[in-house]
Coordinates of C-alpha atoms and ligand atoms in Angstrom, one line a residue:
M1 CA 12.3 15.3 36.8
K2 CA 13.8 15.5 33.3
P3 CA 12.3 13.0 30.9
V4 CA 14.3 10.0 29.9
V5 CA 13.2 8.2 26.7
R6 CA 14.6 5.3 24.8
F7 CA 14.5 3.9 21.3
A8 CA 14.8 0.1 21.6
P9 CA 15.3 -1.5 18.3
S10 CA 16.1 -5.2 17.9
P11 CA 19.2 -5.3 15.7
T12 CA 17.8 -8.1 13.5
G13 CA 17.7 -6.1 10.3
N14 CA 18.0 -2.6 8.9
I15 CA 15.6 -0.1 10.3
H16 CA 12.9 1.3 8.0
I17 CA 11.0 4.5 7.9
G18 CA 8.5 3.2 10.4
N19 CA 11.2 2.5 12.9
A20 CA 12.6 5.9 12.2
R21 CA 9.2 7.3 13.1
T22 CA 9.5 5.8 16.6
A23 CA 13.1 6.9 17.0
L24 CA 12.2 10.5 15.9
M25 CA 9.1 10.7 18.2
N26 CA 11.4 9.8 21.2
W27 CA 14.1 12.1 20.0
V28 CA 11.8 15.1 19.5
Y29 CA 10.1 14.4 22.8
A30 CA 13.5 14.4 24.6
R31 CA 14.7 17.5 22.9
K32 CA 11.5 19.5 23.4
S33 CA 11.5 18.7 27.1
G34 CA 15.3 19.0 27.9
G35 CA 15.3 15.3 28.5
S36 CA 17.7 12.6 27.4
F37 CA 17.5 9.9 24.7
I38 CA 18.9 6.4 25.1
L39 CA 19.5 4.1 22.2
R40 CA 19.1 0.6 23.6
F41 CA 19.6 -2.4 21.5
D42 CA 17.0 -5.1 22.4
D43 CA 19.4 -7.9 21.5
T44 CA 18.2 -10.7 23.7
D45 CA 17.5 -12.8 20.6
R46 CA 21.1 -14.0 20.2
E47 CA 20.5 -15.9 17.0
R48 CA 19.0 -13.1 15.0
S49 CA 20.7 -10.1 16.5
K50 CA 23.8 -9.0 14.6
A51 CA 26.5 -6.4 15.5
E52 CA 26.5 -5.2 11.9
Y53 CA 22.8 -4.2 12.2
A54 CA 23.4 -2.4 15.5
D55 CA 26.3 -0.4 13.9
Q56 CA 24.1 0.4 10.9
I57 CA 21.2 1.5 13.1
E58 CA 23.6 4.0 14.8
K59 CA 24.7 5.3 11.5
D60 CA 21.1 5.6 10.3
L61 CA 20.1 7.6 13.4
H62 CA 23.1 9.8 12.9
W63 CA 22.1 10.4 9.3
L64 CA 18.6 11.3 10.4
G65 CA 20.0 13.8 12.9
I66 CA 19.6 11.8 16.1
E67 CA 22.5 11.8 18.5
P68 CA 21.8 9.5 21.5
D69 CA 22.9 10.7 24.9
R70 CA 23.6 7.1 25.8
V71 CA 24.0 3.8 23.9
D72 CA 23.5 0.4 25.5
R73 CA 22.7 -3.1 24.7
Q74 CA 20.7 -5.7 26.6
S75 CA 23.2 -8.4 26.0
A76 CA 25.5 -6.5 28.3
R77 CA 22.9 -6.2 31.0
I78 CA 22.1 -9.8 31.8
D79 CA 22.8 -9.4 35.5
I80 CA 19.9 -6.9 35.7
H81 CA 17.6 -9.3 33.9
Q82 CA 18.6 -12.1 36.1
A83 CA 18.0 -10.1 39.2
A84 CA 14.5 -9.2 38.0
T85 CA 13.9 -12.9 37.1
D86 CA 14.9 -14.0 40.6
R87 CA 12.7 -11.5 42.2
L88 CA 9.7 -12.6 40.3
K89 CA 10.5 -16.3 41.0
E90 CA 10.9 -15.6 44.7
A91 CA 7.5 -13.9 44.7
G92 CA 5.9 -16.9 43.0
L93 CA 5.0 -14.8 40.0
L94 CA 7.1 -16.8 37.4
Y95 CA 6.1 -20.4 36.9
P96 CA 7.4 -23.2 34.7
C97 CA 5.3 -24.6 32.0
Y98 CA 6.0 -27.7 29.9
E99 CA 3.4 -27.6 27.1
T100 CA 4.7 -28.0 23.6
P101 CA 3.6 -25.5 20.9
E102 CA 1.4 -28.2 19.4
E103 CA -0.3 -28.8 22.8
L104 CA -0.9 -25.1 23.2
E105 CA -2.3 -24.9 19.7
K106 CA -4.8 -27.8 20.5
Q107 CA -5.8 -26.0 23.7
R108 CA -6.5 -22.8 21.8
K109 CA -8.6 -24.7 19.2
R110 CA -10.6 -26.4 22.0
L111 CA -11.3 -23.0 23.5
A112 CA -12.2 -21.5 20.2
M113 CA -14.7 -24.3 19.5
R114 CA -16.4 -23.5 22.8
G115 CA -16.5 -19.8 21.8
K116 CA -14.0 -18.9 24.5
P117 CA -11.0 -16.5 24.1
P118 CA -7.6 -18.2 23.6
V119 CA -6.4 -17.6 27.1
Y120 CA -3.9 -20.0 28.7
D121 CA -5.6 -22.0 31.4
R122 CA -2.6 -22.1 33.8
S123 CA -2.7 -25.9 34.0
A124 CA 1.0 -25.9 34.6
L125 CA 0.3 -24.4 38.0
K126 CA -1.4 -27.6 39.0
L127 CA 1.6 -29.8 38.3
T128 CA 3.1 -31.4 41.4
D129 CA 6.8 -31.6 42.0
A130 CA 6.8 -35.3 41.0
E131 CA 5.0 -34.5 37.7
R132 CA 7.5 -31.8 36.9
A133 CA 10.4 -34.1 37.7
Q134 CA 8.8 -36.7 35.5
L135 CA 8.4 -34.2 32.6
E136 CA 12.0 -33.1 33.0
A137 CA 13.1 -36.7 33.0
E138 CA 11.4 -37.1 29.7
G139 CA 13.6 -34.4 28.4
R140 CA 11.2 -31.5 28.5
R141 CA 12.5 -28.1 29.4
P142 CA 10.2 -25.5 30.9
H143 CA 9.3 -22.1 29.5
W144 CA 8.3 -19.6 32.2
R145 CA 5.2 -17.5 32.4
F146 CA 4.4 -14.4 34.5
L147 CA 1.4 -14.9 36.7
L148 CA -0.8 -11.9 35.9
P149 CA -2.4 -10.3 39.0
N150 CA -5.9 -10.9 37.7
H151 CA -7.3 -12.9 40.6
D152 CA -7.8 -12.7 44.4
G153 CA -5.5 -15.5 45.5
D154 CA -7.0 -18.3 43.4
P155 CA -5.3 -18.1 40.0
F156 CA -8.0 -20.4 38.5
T157 CA -10.7 -17.8 39.2
T158 CA -9.8 -14.7 37.4
K159 CA -11.7 -11.4 37.6
R160 CA -11.7 -8.3 35.5
T161 CA -8.5 -6.5 36.4
V162 CA -7.9 -3.3 34.5
R163 CA -4.7 -1.5 34.1
E164 CA -5.2 2.0 32.9
W165 CA -3.0 4.8 31.6
D166 CA -3.3 8.2 30.1
D167 CA -1.6 7.6 26.7
L168 CA 0.4 10.6 25.3
V169 CA -1.1 9.8 21.9
R170 CA -4.3 7.8 22.4
G171 CA -5.7 9.3 25.5
H172 CA -7.2 7.1 28.2
Q173 CA -6.4 3.4 27.7
A174 CA -7.5 0.4 29.6
I175 CA -6.5 -3.3 29.3
D176 CA -8.2 -6.1 31.2
L177 CA -5.5 -8.5 32.5
A178 CA -8.1 -11.2 32.7
S179 CA -8.5 -11.2 28.9
M180 CA -4.9 -12.2 28.2
S181 CA -2.7 -15.2 28.7
D182 CA 0.1 -15.1 31.3
P183 CA 3.0 -13.9 29.1
V184 CA 5.9 -16.2 28.5
L185 CA 9.0 -14.4 29.8
I186 CA 11.6 -17.1 29.4
R187 CA 11.9 -19.5 26.5
E188 CA 12.6 -23.2 26.8
D189 CA 16.3 -22.6 26.0
G190 CA 16.5 -20.3 29.0
S191 CA 16.7 -17.1 26.9
W192 CA 14.5 -14.1 27.7
L193 CA 11.8 -12.9 25.4
Y194 CA 11.7 -9.1 25.1
T195 CA 9.1 -8.4 27.7
L196 CA 10.9 -8.7 31.0
P197 CA 14.4 -7.4 30.1
S198 CA 12.7 -4.4 28.6
V199 CA 10.9 -3.6 31.9
A200 CA 14.0 -4.4 34.0
D201 CA 16.1 -2.1 31.8
D202 CA 13.5 0.7 31.8
I203 CA 13.5 0.6 35.6
D204 CA 17.3 0.5 35.9
M205 CA 17.8 3.3 33.3
G206 CA 15.2 5.6 34.9
V207 CA 13.1 5.7 31.7
T208 CA 10.2 8.1 32.3
H209 CA 8.4 7.8 29.0
I210 CA 8.0 4.8 26.7
I211 CA 7.0 6.0 23.2
R212 CA 6.5 3.1 20.8
G213 CA 4.2 1.7 18.1
D214 CA 0.6 0.9 18.9
D215 CA 1.3 -2.8 18.2
H216 CA 2.5 -2.8 21.8
V217 CA -0.7 -1.5 23.5
T218 CA -1.8 -5.0 24.8
N219 CA 1.8 -5.6 25.9
T220 CA 1.7 -2.5 27.9
G221 CA -1.1 -3.9 30.1
A222 CA 1.1 -6.9 31.0
Q223 CA 4.3 -4.8 31.3
I224 CA 2.6 -2.4 33.7
A225 CA 1.9 -5.4 35.9
I226 CA 5.5 -6.4 35.7
F227 CA 6.7 -2.9 36.6
E228 CA 4.5 -3.2 39.7
A229 CA 5.7 -6.7 40.5
L230 CA 9.2 -5.4 40.5
G231 CA 8.3 -2.7 42.9
A232 CA 8.4 0.2 40.4
T233 CA 5.9 2.6 39.1
A234 CA 5.3 2.3 35.3
P235 CA 6.5 5.2 33.2
Q236 CA 4.2 7.2 31.0
F237 CA 3.3 5.6 27.7
G238 CA 2.7 6.9 24.2
H239 CA 1.6 4.6 21.4
H240 CA 1.8 6.0 18.0
N241 CA 0.1 4.8 14.9
L242 CA 2.1 2.6 12.6
L243 CA 3.0 3.2 9.0
T244 CA 1.8 0.8 6.3
S245 CA 2.9 0.4 2.7
A246 CA 0.8 2.2 0.1
S247 CA -1.2 -1.0 -0.3
G248 CA -1.9 -1.1 3.5
E249 CA 0.5 -3.8 4.6
G250 CA 2.7 -3.4 7.7
L251 CA 6.3 -2.4 7.0
S252 CA 8.8 -5.0 7.7
K253 CA 12.6 -5.0 8.1
R254 CA 12.6 -7.3 5.0
L255 CA 11.2 -4.5 2.9
G256 CA 14.8 -3.4 2.0
S257 CA 13.7 -0.6 -0.3
L258 CA 12.3 1.5 2.6
S259 CA 15.3 1.0 4.9
I260 CA 16.9 4.2 6.0
R261 CA 20.1 2.9 4.6
S262 CA 18.7 2.5 1.1
L263 CA 16.9 5.8 1.2
A264 CA 20.2 7.5 2.1
A265 CA 22.0 5.6 -0.7
D266 CA 19.2 6.7 -3.1
G267 CA 20.1 10.3 -2.4
Y268 CA 17.2 11.5 -0.4
E269 CA 17.8 14.3 2.1
P270 CA 17.7 13.2 5.7
M271 CA 15.4 16.1 6.6
A272 CA 12.9 15.0 3.9
V273 CA 12.9 11.5 5.3
A274 CA 12.7 12.7 8.9
S275 CA 10.0 15.2 8.1
L276 CA 7.8 12.6 6.4
A277 CA 8.5 9.9 9.0
L278 CA 7.4 12.2 11.8
L279 CA 4.7 14.3 10.3
I280 CA 2.8 11.7 8.3
G281 CA -0.2 10.4 10.2
T282 CA -0.7 13.6 12.2
S283 CA -3.4 16.1 12.0
G284 CA -0.9 18.7 10.7
A285 CA 0.4 19.2 7.1
V286 CA 3.3 17.1 5.9
E287 CA 5.9 19.6 4.9
P288 CA 9.7 19.3 4.6
M289 CA 11.4 21.0 7.5
P290 CA 14.8 22.5 6.6
D291 CA 16.5 21.4 9.8
M292 CA 16.1 19.4 13.0
P293 CA 15.4 22.4 15.3
S294 CA 12.5 23.4 13.0
L295 CA 11.1 19.9 13.0
I296 CA 11.4 19.7 16.8
E297 CA 9.5 23.0 17.0
R298 CA 6.9 21.9 14.6
F299 CA 6.0 18.4 16.0
D300 CA 3.5 17.8 18.7
I301 CA 2.9 14.3 19.8
S302 CA -0.7 15.0 20.6
S303 CA -1.3 15.6 16.9
V304 CA -0.6 12.0 16.0
T305 CA -3.8 10.3 14.8
K306 CA -5.0 6.9 15.9
S307 CA -5.4 5.2 12.5
A308 CA -2.5 3.8 10.6
A309 CA -0.8 6.1 8.1
K310 CA 0.1 5.0 4.5
F311 CA 3.6 5.6 3.4
D312 CA 3.9 6.4 -0.2
I313 CA 7.4 6.8 -1.7
S314 CA 6.1 9.4 -4.2
E315 CA 5.3 11.6 -1.3
L316 CA 8.9 11.4 -0.3
D317 CA 10.0 12.4 -3.8
G318 CA 7.8 15.5 -3.6
L319 CA 9.1 16.6 -0.2
N320 CA 12.6 15.9 -1.2
A321 CA 12.2 18.1 -4.3
R322 CA 10.8 20.9 -2.3
L323 CA 13.8 20.8 0.1
V324 CA 16.3 20.5 -2.7
H325 CA 14.9 23.5 -4.5
D326 CA 15.7 25.6 -1.4
L327 CA 19.1 24.2 -0.8
E328 CA 21.9 26.8 -1.0
Y329 CA 25.1 26.0 -2.8
S330 CA 27.1 26.3 0.4
Q331 CA 25.1 23.5 1.9
I332 CA 25.9 21.0 -0.8
A333 CA 29.0 22.2 -2.5
S334 CA 31.1 19.2 -1.3
R335 CA 28.5 16.7 -2.4
L336 CA 28.4 18.2 -5.9
E337 CA 32.1 18.1 -6.1
A338 CA 32.2 14.5 -4.9
A339 CA 29.7 13.6 -7.6
G340 CA 31.9 15.3 -10.2
I341 CA 29.5 18.1 -10.9
G342 CA 31.2 21.4 -11.8
G343 CA 30.0 24.9 -12.5
G344 CA 30.0 26.0 -8.9
E345 CA 27.2 28.1 -7.4
A346 CA 25.9 29.5 -10.7
F347 CA 25.4 26.0 -12.2
W348 CA 23.6 24.8 -9.0
N349 CA 21.3 27.9 -9.2
A350 CA 20.6 27.2 -12.8
V351 CA 19.5 23.6 -12.3
R352 CA 18.2 23.2 -8.7
G353 CA 14.7 24.0 -9.7
N354 CA 14.7 21.0 -12.1
V355 CA 16.0 18.3 -9.8
S356 CA 14.3 16.4 -7.0
R357 CA 17.6 14.9 -5.6
V358 CA 20.9 16.8 -5.3
E359 CA 22.9 14.3 -7.3
E360 CA 20.5 14.5 -10.2
A361 CA 22.3 17.8 -11.0
G362 CA 24.8 15.4 -12.5
F363 CA 22.4 14.7 -15.3
W364 CA 22.4 18.3 -16.4
W365 CA 26.2 18.6 -16.0
E366 CA 26.5 15.7 -18.2
K367 CA 24.2 17.4 -20.8
V368 CA 26.4 20.5 -20.6
E369 CA 29.5 18.5 -21.3
R370 CA 28.2 16.0 -23.8
A371 CA 24.8 16.2 -25.5
E372 CA 23.6 14.4 -28.6
P373 CA 22.0 17.3 -30.6
V374 CA 18.5 16.6 -31.9
I375 CA 17.6 18.7 -35.0
S376 CA 14.5 17.8 -37.0
G377 CA 14.3 18.3 -40.8
E378 CA 12.0 21.3 -40.6
D379 CA 14.3 23.1 -38.1
R380 CA 17.5 22.7 -40.1
D381 CA 17.4 26.1 -41.7
F382 CA 16.3 27.8 -38.5
I383 CA 19.2 26.2 -36.6
A384 CA 21.6 27.3 -39.4
V385 CA 20.4 30.9 -38.9
A386 CA 20.7 30.5 -35.1
R387 CA 24.3 29.5 -35.6
E388 CA 25.0 32.6 -37.7
L389 CA 23.4 34.9 -35.2
L390 CA 25.0 33.6 -32.1
P391 CA 26.5 36.7 -30.4
D392 CA 30.3 36.9 -30.4
G393 CA 32.4 36.0 -27.4
D394 CA 31.8 33.6 -24.5
P395 CA 28.1 33.3 -23.7
D396 CA 27.2 35.1 -20.5
A397 CA 24.0 36.2 -18.7
S398 CA 22.9 38.5 -21.6
T399 CA 23.6 36.1 -24.5
W400 CA 20.3 34.3 -24.4
G401 CA 18.2 37.5 -24.6
E402 CA 20.3 39.1 -27.4
W403 CA 20.4 35.9 -29.4
T404 CA 16.7 35.1 -29.2
S405 CA 15.5 38.6 -30.1
A406 CA 17.8 38.6 -33.1
L407 CA 16.5 35.2 -34.1
K408 CA 12.9 36.3 -33.7
Q409 CA 13.4 39.3 -36.0
A410 CA 15.3 37.3 -38.6
T411 CA 12.9 34.2 -38.7
G412 CA 9.6 35.5 -37.4
R413 CA 9.5 32.5 -35.0
K414 CA 8.5 32.9 -31.4
G415 CA 7.5 30.9 -28.3
R416 CA 7.9 27.2 -28.5
G417 CA 8.8 27.2 -32.2
L418 CA 11.7 29.4 -31.4
F419 CA 13.0 27.8 -28.1
M420 CA 12.3 24.2 -28.5
P421 CA 14.6 23.6 -31.5
L422 CA 17.4 25.4 -29.7
R423 CA 16.8 23.3 -26.5
K424 CA 16.9 20.1 -28.4
A425 CA 19.9 21.0 -30.4
L426 CA 21.9 22.2 -27.4
T427 CA 20.9 19.7 -24.8
G428 CA 19.3 16.8 -26.7
E429 CA 16.3 17.1 -24.3
E430 CA 12.8 18.6 -24.6
H431 CA 12.6 19.8 -21.0
G432 CA 15.1 21.1 -18.6
P433 CA 16.5 24.1 -16.7
E434 CA 16.2 27.6 -18.3
L435 CA 18.4 27.3 -21.3
G436 CA 19.9 30.8 -21.1
A437 CA 21.4 29.9 -17.7
L438 CA 23.1 26.8 -19.2
L439 CA 24.7 28.6 -22.1
P440 CA 27.7 29.9 -20.1
F441 CA 28.5 26.3 -19.1
I442 CA 28.0 24.8 -22.5
G443 CA 30.4 27.5 -23.9
R444 CA 30.7 28.9 -27.4
E445 CA 32.7 26.0 -29.0
R446 CA 30.2 23.3 -28.0
M447 CA 27.3 25.5 -28.9
L448 CA 28.6 26.0 -32.4
A449 CA 29.3 22.3 -32.7
R450 CA 25.8 21.3 -31.6
L451 CA 24.2 23.8 -34.0
S452 CA 25.7 22.4 -37.1
Ligands
LIG1 N1 12.4 -4.1 20.7 C1 11.0 -3.7 20.8 C2 10.5 -3.5 19.4 O1 11.3 -3.2 18.5 C3 10.9 -2.5 21.6 C4 9.5 -2.1 22.0 C5 9.6 -1.1 23.1 O2 9.9 0.1 22.7 O3 9.4 -1.4 24.2 O4 9.3 -3.6 19.1

């Protein structure tokens, strides 16, 4: 059976590099195994889900090189969720609870004081029909919990009930269903939390592998029980480590600067972002892969480590620079043109080693066209000689060599004392691309003007 994976973001904000990591893990898994990749928007939270975010997520995935085989959204699949809900209710596995958040908080505190884990005591199961009717008459609306199969018929006497799986990343995992509260599947307002629709959709869509962040490990124990309650076998799971910020905090959709959208707008190469998002936090080296097939070839899900990985934007700068230095003109000609950068292939070859983002070539193009010469007092005479000795005609590939050897002979200067005054006079900068390669773009007229 061909694997079917899904990336299931909630469209409640822009996705960041950590979400891209999950998407890429699924994508690479599908592509390596000849399987298919579903983009499923988990948009059961009607208030916070926005169509604009969903559209942007599709664009972001496309930018990263991910092309889903199918796109779907949970809000269009309510019949499936309802059928699953009915099935659980009929089986007596979904029960109404009326506690307010404050009452639940009090219960948790009481348990904590007695040194007990904060597990819901199922007291709602004890309510009689009359008591329920009374609560509803008072205006209370129920939320619904899934009765975890952690007992032998008497839900008030739980016993250790382990759900185990062989995790694609973390190896053998075991969660004791007696250590957790019955999960709430339906809110007071009747809307579903993520847990049940996700399982119902995974079953209906034939998902074979669920690859997601390790913040879902405990969830998985409960979800395996829901798969079983719905008569299905749970898929295989893989829980990858999460990315944190450089200071160790979790990434959040509110951290706008790390959104894929803003990284794209800042001129990073998609393959630099994708390589880092996927290869960070693995036992292998983090290197920029030139294209998606190489990244797919390179990545192995079993190399993902268990501990969280720190994401540092400076690492992205470094990877991006390495990719950019290797970019051929033909790959980026239209981008240079769109950014108003002239000089064609020769100019790109002259500057690419000095830029860490493609559009930064514009800085040097600007310097070619307009530079504020910097000539210090002690270099005045030297620059005057340099102007005299500039070889005739339009500068070409041999101009720099001829010019500087003539200058060396005439002035006795060499090394930095020879090159730096010329660089500062011609570009206004102390560092930059090899000067000889820039001369043909600056041209004779402008050179003479800057040397006076
Ligand atoms: N919408 C969930 C999330 O973003 C999906 C988790 C899952 O992959 O099951 O965390």
